Coordinates of C-alpha atoms in Angstrom, one line a residue:
M1 CA -17.2 6.1 -20.6
K2 CA -13.9 7.8 -21.8
F3 CA -10.1 7.1 -21.2
K4 CA -6.9 8.7 -23.0
A5 CA -3.4 8.7 -21.5
F6 CA -0.2 9.2 -22.7
F7 CA 3.4 6.7 -20.8
T8 CA 5.8 7.8 -19.4
D9 CA 8.5 6.1 -20.6
D10 CA 9.9 4.6 -18.0
G11 CA 6.0 3.4 -17.0
I12 CA 5.7 2.0 -20.3
A13 CA 9.0 -0.3 -19.9
L14 CA 7.5 -1.0 -16.1
L15 CA 5.0 -3.2 -18.1
D16 CA 7.0 -4.4 -20.9
K17 CA 9.7 -5.6 -19.2
R18 CA 8.1 -7.0 -16.5
F19 CA 4.2 -7.1 -15.4
L20 CA 2.6 -8.4 -18.2
P21 CA 4.8 -10.7 -18.6
A22 CA 4.3 -12.0 -15.2
M23 CA 0.7 -11.1 -15.3
D24 CA 1.1 -13.4 -18.4
K25 CA 2.1 -16.1 -17.0
V26 CA -0.4 -16.1 -14.0
G27 CA -3.6 -16.4 -16.9
R28 CA -4.4 -15.8 -20.2
V29 CA -6.8 -13.2 -19.6
C30 CA -6.3 -10.0 -16.8
H31 CA -8.5 -7.2 -15.9
V32 CA -7.8 -3.4 -16.6
Y33 CA -9.5 -1.3 -13.8
L34 CA -9.0 2.4 -14.1
T35 CA -9.3 4.9 -11.4
P36 CA -9.4 8.8 -11.0
T37 CA -5.9 7.7 -8.8
H38 CA -4.7 4.8 -10.1
V39 CA -4.3 2.3 -12.7
M40 CA -4.9 -1.9 -12.0
L41 CA -3.8 -5.1 -13.2
L42 CA -6.5 -7.5 -11.5
H43 CA -6.8 -11.7 -12.1
N44 CA -9.4 -13.9 -10.9
L45 CA -10.9 -11.2 -8.8
L46 CA -14.4 -11.8 -10.0
G47 CA -14.4 -15.2 -9.0
P48 CA -17.6 -17.0 -7.9
T49 CA -18.2 -15.4 -5.0
G50 CA -16.7 -12.0 -6.0
T51 CA -15.0 -12.0 -2.5
G52 CA -11.5 -13.7 -2.2
P53 CA -9.3 -15.8 -3.7
D54 CA -12.1 -18.9 -5.1
G55 CA -10.9 -22.4 -6.6
G56 CA -10.4 -21.1 -10.0
G57 CA -6.9 -19.8 -9.3
P58 CA -4.6 -17.3 -6.8
Q59 CA -6.2 -13.9 -7.4
C60 CA -3.4 -11.5 -8.6
V61 CA -3.3 -7.4 -8.0
A62 CA -0.6 -5.1 -9.9
Q63 CA -1.0 -1.1 -8.8
F64 CA 0.3 1.7 -10.4
A65 CA -0.2 4.9 -9.3
K66 CA -1.8 6.9 -12.0
D67 CA 1.5 10.0 -12.6
L68 CA 4.5 6.4 -12.5
L69 CA 2.9 4.8 -16.1
F70 CA 1.0 8.4 -17.9
R71 CA 2.2 11.7 -18.1
E72 CA -0.9 12.8 -19.0
Y73 CA -4.6 10.6 -17.7
S74 CA -8.0 11.0 -18.9
V75 CA -10.8 9.1 -17.1
S76 CA -14.5 9.2 -17.0
S77 CA -17.4 7.9 -16.9
R78 CA -21.1 7.4 -14.3
N79 CA -19.9 5.5 -12.2
G80 CA -16.8 7.8 -9.5
N81 CA -14.7 7.9 -12.6
R82 CA -13.8 4.1 -12.8
V83 CA -13.8 1.7 -16.0
A84 CA -13.3 -1.3 -15.7
F85 CA -12.6 -4.5 -18.9
A86 CA -11.7 -7.9 -19.7
V87 CA -8.1 -8.1 -21.9
D88 CA -6.0 -10.6 -23.2
V89 CA -2.6 -10.0 -21.7
A90 CA -0.9 -11.9 -24.7
L91 CA -2.6 -9.0 -27.1
L92 CA -2.2 -6.2 -24.7
H93 CA 1.5 -7.1 -24.7
R94 CA 2.5 -7.3 -28.3
A95 CA 0.3 -4.2 -29.3
L96 CA 2.4 -2.5 -26.2
R97 CA 5.8 -3.7 -27.7
S98 CA 4.7 -2.9 -31.4
A99 CA 4.0 1.1 -30.5
L100 CA 7.6 0.8 -29.0
A101 CA 9.2 -0.7 -31.7
V102 CA 7.5 1.8 -34.4
H103 CA 8.3 4.8 -31.3
A104 CA 12.0 3.7 -30.9
Q105 CA 12.2 4.8 -35.3
S106 CA 10.8 8.2 -34.5
P107 CA 13.5 11.0 -34.3
A108 CA 11.9 12.9 -31.5
A109 CA 11.5 9.5 -29.5
G110 CA 11.7 10.5 -25.5
D111 CA 10.4 13.9 -26.1
A112 CA 6.9 14.2 -24.9
S113 CA 4.8 15.2 -28.1
A114 CA 5.9 12.0 -29.3
A115 CA 5.3 9.4 -26.4
I116 CA 3.1 6.6 -26.6
Q117 CA -0.9 7.4 -26.5
V118 CA -3.4 4.9 -25.8
K119 CA -7.4 5.8 -25.3
L120 CA -10.7 3.4 -25.2
V121 CA -13.1 4.1 -28.1
N122 CA -15.8 2.3 -30.3
K123 CA -15.3 0.8 -33.3
L124 CA -17.4 -1.0 -35.9
P125 CA -15.2 -3.9 -37.0
A126 CA -15.4 -5.9 -40.9
G127 CA -18.4 -7.3 -41.4
S128 CA -20.1 -6.1 -37.8
R129 CA -23.7 -4.6 -37.8
S130 CA -22.6 -3.2 -34.1
A131 CA -19.2 -1.3 -32.6
S132 CA -17.0 -3.1 -30.4
P133 CA -15.0 -1.9 -27.8
F134 CA -11.3 -1.2 -28.5
L135 CA -7.8 -0.3 -26.3
T136 CA -6.2 1.9 -29.3
F137 CA -2.1 2.5 -29.3
E138 CA -1.1 5.8 -31.0
T139 CA 2.1 5.9 -32.4
K140 CA 4.1 7.9 -34.7
G141 CA 7.6 6.8 -36.5
A142 CA 10.2 8.3 -38.4
R143 CA 7.3 8.4 -41.9
S144 CA 4.7 7.4 -40.1
A145 CA 0.8 7.0 -37.7
V146 CA 0.6 3.2 -36.2
V147 CA -2.7 2.2 -35.0
Q148 CA -3.2 -0.5 -33.1
D149 CA -6.5 -1.9 -32.2
V150 CA -6.6 -4.4 -29.0
P151 CA -9.9 -6.0 -28.1
I152 CA -11.4 -5.7 -25.0
S153 CA -14.7 -6.8 -23.3
R154 CA -17.2 -4.8 -22.6
P155 CA -16.7 -2.1 -19.9
L156 CA -18.1 -4.0 -16.6
S157 CA -21.8 -3.3 -15.7
R158 CA -22.3 -0.7 -12.4
S159 CA -22.5 -3.2 -10.1
D160 CA -19.4 -5.6 -11.7
V161 CA -17.5 -2.9 -11.0
E162 CA -18.5 -2.5 -6.9
R163 CA -18.0 -6.2 -6.5
L164 CA -14.7 -5.8 -7.8
Q165 CA -14.4 -2.9 -5.8
A166 CA -15.2 -5.1 -3.0
A167 CA -12.9 -7.6 -3.5
L168 CA -9.8 -5.6 -3.4
D169 CA -11.0 -4.4 0.0
S170 CA -11.1 -7.1 1.7
A171 CA -8.0 -8.6 0.2
Q172 CA -6.8 -5.2 2.4
E173 CA -6.2 -7.6 5.4
L174 CA -2.8 -8.2 6.0
P175 CA -2.2 -10.9 8.0
Q176 CA -0.6 -10.6 11.2
T177 CA 3.0 -11.7 10.3
L178 CA 5.0 -11.6 6.9
V179 CA 7.9 -14.2 6.7
Q180 CA 10.8 -13.1 3.7
V181 CA 11.7 -15.0 1.3
P182 CA 15.1 -14.2 0.3
D183 CA 15.7 -16.3 -2.5
L184 CA 12.4 -16.8 -4.8
P185 CA 14.2 -19.2 -7.7
Q186 CA 15.1 -21.0 -4.8
L187 CA 11.3 -21.6 -3.5
Q188 CA 10.8 -22.0 -7.4
S189 CA 12.8 -25.1 -8.1
L190 CA 12.1 -26.4 -4.1
V191 CA 8.0 -26.0 -6.2
D192 CA 9.4 -27.5 -9.5
R193 CA 10.8 -30.6 -7.3
L194 CA 7.7 -31.5 -4.6
K195 CA 5.5 -30.8 -7.6
N196 CA 7.0 -34.4 -8.8
V197 CA 5.5 -35.7 -5.6
G198 CA 2.2 -34.3 -4.8
D199 CA -0.7 -32.1 -6.0
L200 CA -1.0 -30.2 -2.1
L201 CA 1.1 -28.7 -0.5
T202 CA 0.8 -27.7 3.0
V203 CA 2.4 -24.1 4.2
A204 CA 3.3 -23.1 7.5
V205 CA 4.6 -19.4 8.8
T206 CA 5.9 -19.2 12.5
Q207 CA 6.4 -16.2 14.2
Y208 CA 9.9 -17.0 15.0
G209 CA 10.7 -16.5 11.2
D210 CA 10.2 -20.2 9.6
L211 CA 8.2 -20.9 6.1
H212 CA 7.6 -24.1 6.3
L213 CA 7.3 -26.6 3.1
H214 CA 6.0 -30.2 3.0
V215 CA 4.1 -32.7 0.5
A216 CA 2.7 -35.6 1.9
T217 CA 1.3 -39.2 0.3
S218 CA -0.1 -42.7 2.4
L219 CA 4.3 -44.0 0.7
V220 CA 6.3 -40.2 1.6
T221 CA 6.4 -37.4 3.3
V222 CA 8.8 -34.6 1.7
G223 CA 9.4 -30.7 2.4
S224 CA 12.0 -27.9 3.4
E225 CA 12.6 -25.6 5.6
F226 CA 14.0 -22.0 5.8
R227 CA 14.5 -20.7 9.4
K228 CA 15.0 -17.5 11.2
L229 CA 13.5 -15.5 8.4
R230 CA 13.5 -11.1 8.6
I231 CA 9.5 -10.9 10.1
L232 CA 7.3 -8.3 9.7
G233 CA 4.4 -8.2 12.4
V234 CA 4.0 -10.5 14.9
R235 CA 6.4 -12.2 16.3
A236 CA 7.6 -14.4 19.2
T237 CA 10.8 -16.3 20.8
A238 CA 10.9 -19.7 19.6
F239 CA 11.2 -21.5 22.7
V240 CA 15.4 -23.4 23.6
G241 CA 14.7 -26.7 23.8
D242 CA 12.8 -27.0 20.2
Q243 CA 15.7 -25.8 18.9
N244 CA 17.1 -29.7 18.7
L245 CA 13.3 -31.2 17.5
S246 CA 12.2 -31.8 13.6
A247 CA 11.1 -29.1 11.8
S248 CA 7.1 -30.8 11.5
T249 CA 7.5 -31.2 15.3
R250 CA 8.7 -27.6 16.1
T251 CA 5.7 -26.6 13.6
D252 CA 2.7 -28.1 15.4
M253 CA 4.1 -27.0 18.5
A254 CA 3.9 -23.4 17.3
I255 CA 0.5 -23.6 16.0
E256 CA -0.3 -25.1 19.4
R257 CA 0.4 -21.9 20.6
G258 CA -0.8 -20.0 18.9
E259 CA 2.3 -19.4 17.0
A260 CA 1.6 -20.7 13.7
L261 CA -0.7 -20.7 11.0
S262 CA -1.0 -24.1 8.7
V263 CA -2.7 -24.0 5.4
Q264 CA -2.9 -26.4 2.8
V265 CA -3.2 -24.7 -1.0
N266 CA -2.9 -26.4 -5.1
M267 CA 0.6 -26.9 -6.4
K268 CA 0.1 -25.6 -9.2
H269 CA -1.5 -22.6 -7.6
L270 CA 1.5 -21.8 -6.1
A271 CA 3.8 -22.0 -9.1
K272 CA 1.9 -19.7 -10.9
S273 CA 2.4 -17.1 -8.3
L274 CA 5.7 -18.2 -8.3
Q275 CA 6.0 -16.6 -11.9
C276 CA 5.3 -13.2 -10.3
H277 CA 9.2 -12.9 -10.1
L278 CA 9.0 -12.1 -13.1
A279 CA 8.4 -8.6 -12.0
K280 CA 11.4 -8.3 -10.8
P281 CA 10.3 -7.7 -7.2
D282 CA 13.2 -6.1 -4.7
C283 CA 11.5 -8.3 -1.7
T284 CA 8.8 -11.3 -1.2
F285 CA 7.1 -11.9 1.9
Y286 CA 4.6 -14.7 2.5
G287 CA 2.4 -14.7 5.1
I288 CA -0.8 -16.9 5.9
A289 CA -4.5 -14.3 6.6
P290 CA -6.4 -14.6 9.8
G291 CA -8.5 -17.5 10.1
G292 CA -5.8 -19.3 7.4
A293 CA -8.2 -17.7 4.8
C294 CA -5.8 -17.5 2.4
L295 CA -2.4 -17.7 1.5
T296 CA -0.8 -14.2 1.2
V297 CA 2.2 -13.4 -1.3
I298 CA 3.6 -9.5 -1.2
F299 CA 6.0 -8.0 -3.4
Q300 CA 8.0 -5.3 -2.5
Y301 CA 9.8 -2.3 -4.0
F302 CA 12.4 0.1 -3.9
I303 CA 12.7 3.4 -4.8
P304 CA 15.7 3.3 -7.6
G305 CA 19.2 3.7 -5.2
T306 CA 17.3 3.4 -1.8
R307 CA 16.0 0.7 0.9
L308 CA 12.8 3.2 0.9
T309 CA 9.4 1.4 -0.6
D310 CA 8.0 2.9 -3.6
K311 CA 4.3 3.4 -2.7
S312 CA 3.7 4.2 -6.7
I313 CA 3.5 0.2 -6.6
S314 CA 1.8 -2.7 -5.3
F315 CA 2.2 -6.0 -6.0
Y316 CA 0.7 -9.3 -4.5
C317 CA -1.9 -12.9 -4.8
R318 CA -3.6 -14.3 -2.5
L319 CA -3.9 -18.1 -3.5
P320 CA -6.8 -20.2 -2.2
V321 CA -7.0 -22.5 0.8
L322 CA -7.5 -26.2 -0.8
D323 CA -8.3 -27.1 4.1
P324 CA -9.4 -24.4 6.4
G325 CA -5.8 -24.6 7.9
S326 CA -5.1 -24.5 11.8

């Protein structure tokens, strides 16, 4: 199997300033998945079951069209020209930033001929009798060329790549109702406060555009509600008589009518997913998968200077559910 590519300036900046810092907060190790058309950073997709979120933490998927990251791109394998491997995110980010620093010193920085190259190689480490795989960055500076090797796992077998693809395919089903959270820092501040109360968070999403979060213990119940949010998908009109009821009562009634879903998630998992704000999305949506299978967080990006969705970027998290939900 082979992989070789040259970064675009925008692509390498996107990884350096946004997505690698976010992925590093979600988990130390991620999978890099290369296909003929896309490049993906995946966290926790190969759990014990291979599909669906598992109790080990949130799934996180960042997918990019190859032309967004690279100006030249070549990947080949006997598995449909798909290659996947695990890498330490911090090491990957460190190598990329070092390559950028060397590249910035080059008089030809910005020219296609001086682009940073990345490729898969097998090398014999010092003191070893067998070759190991590396992701190698090659950068031309003002006076020298610098080569940096990032250790990676053995490329995944055909069966594991199929498991990875199956997990991605299973995650394509969107919640019927998504609500937009306008202020992620505000939500993060709320979760930071709720963490001091308990470890389990109940999340409810209604077809009226309400997002309800609360923590309950034997002594106290604390929560907050975001109301009349922007809705994507199935929506309903709230009953006028419900407006004077408490948030918990309104939510319970909406669930009984089939106009809301509620699930319970691990507070730490939600806090991890909120770190994805480091990738600076333009919009963030929350929804609950059919049957309460998981809590889904979708991050939307716009084409710069417009309000049109940038279809070359897809970024979302799926949080495992600790209770089957209502």
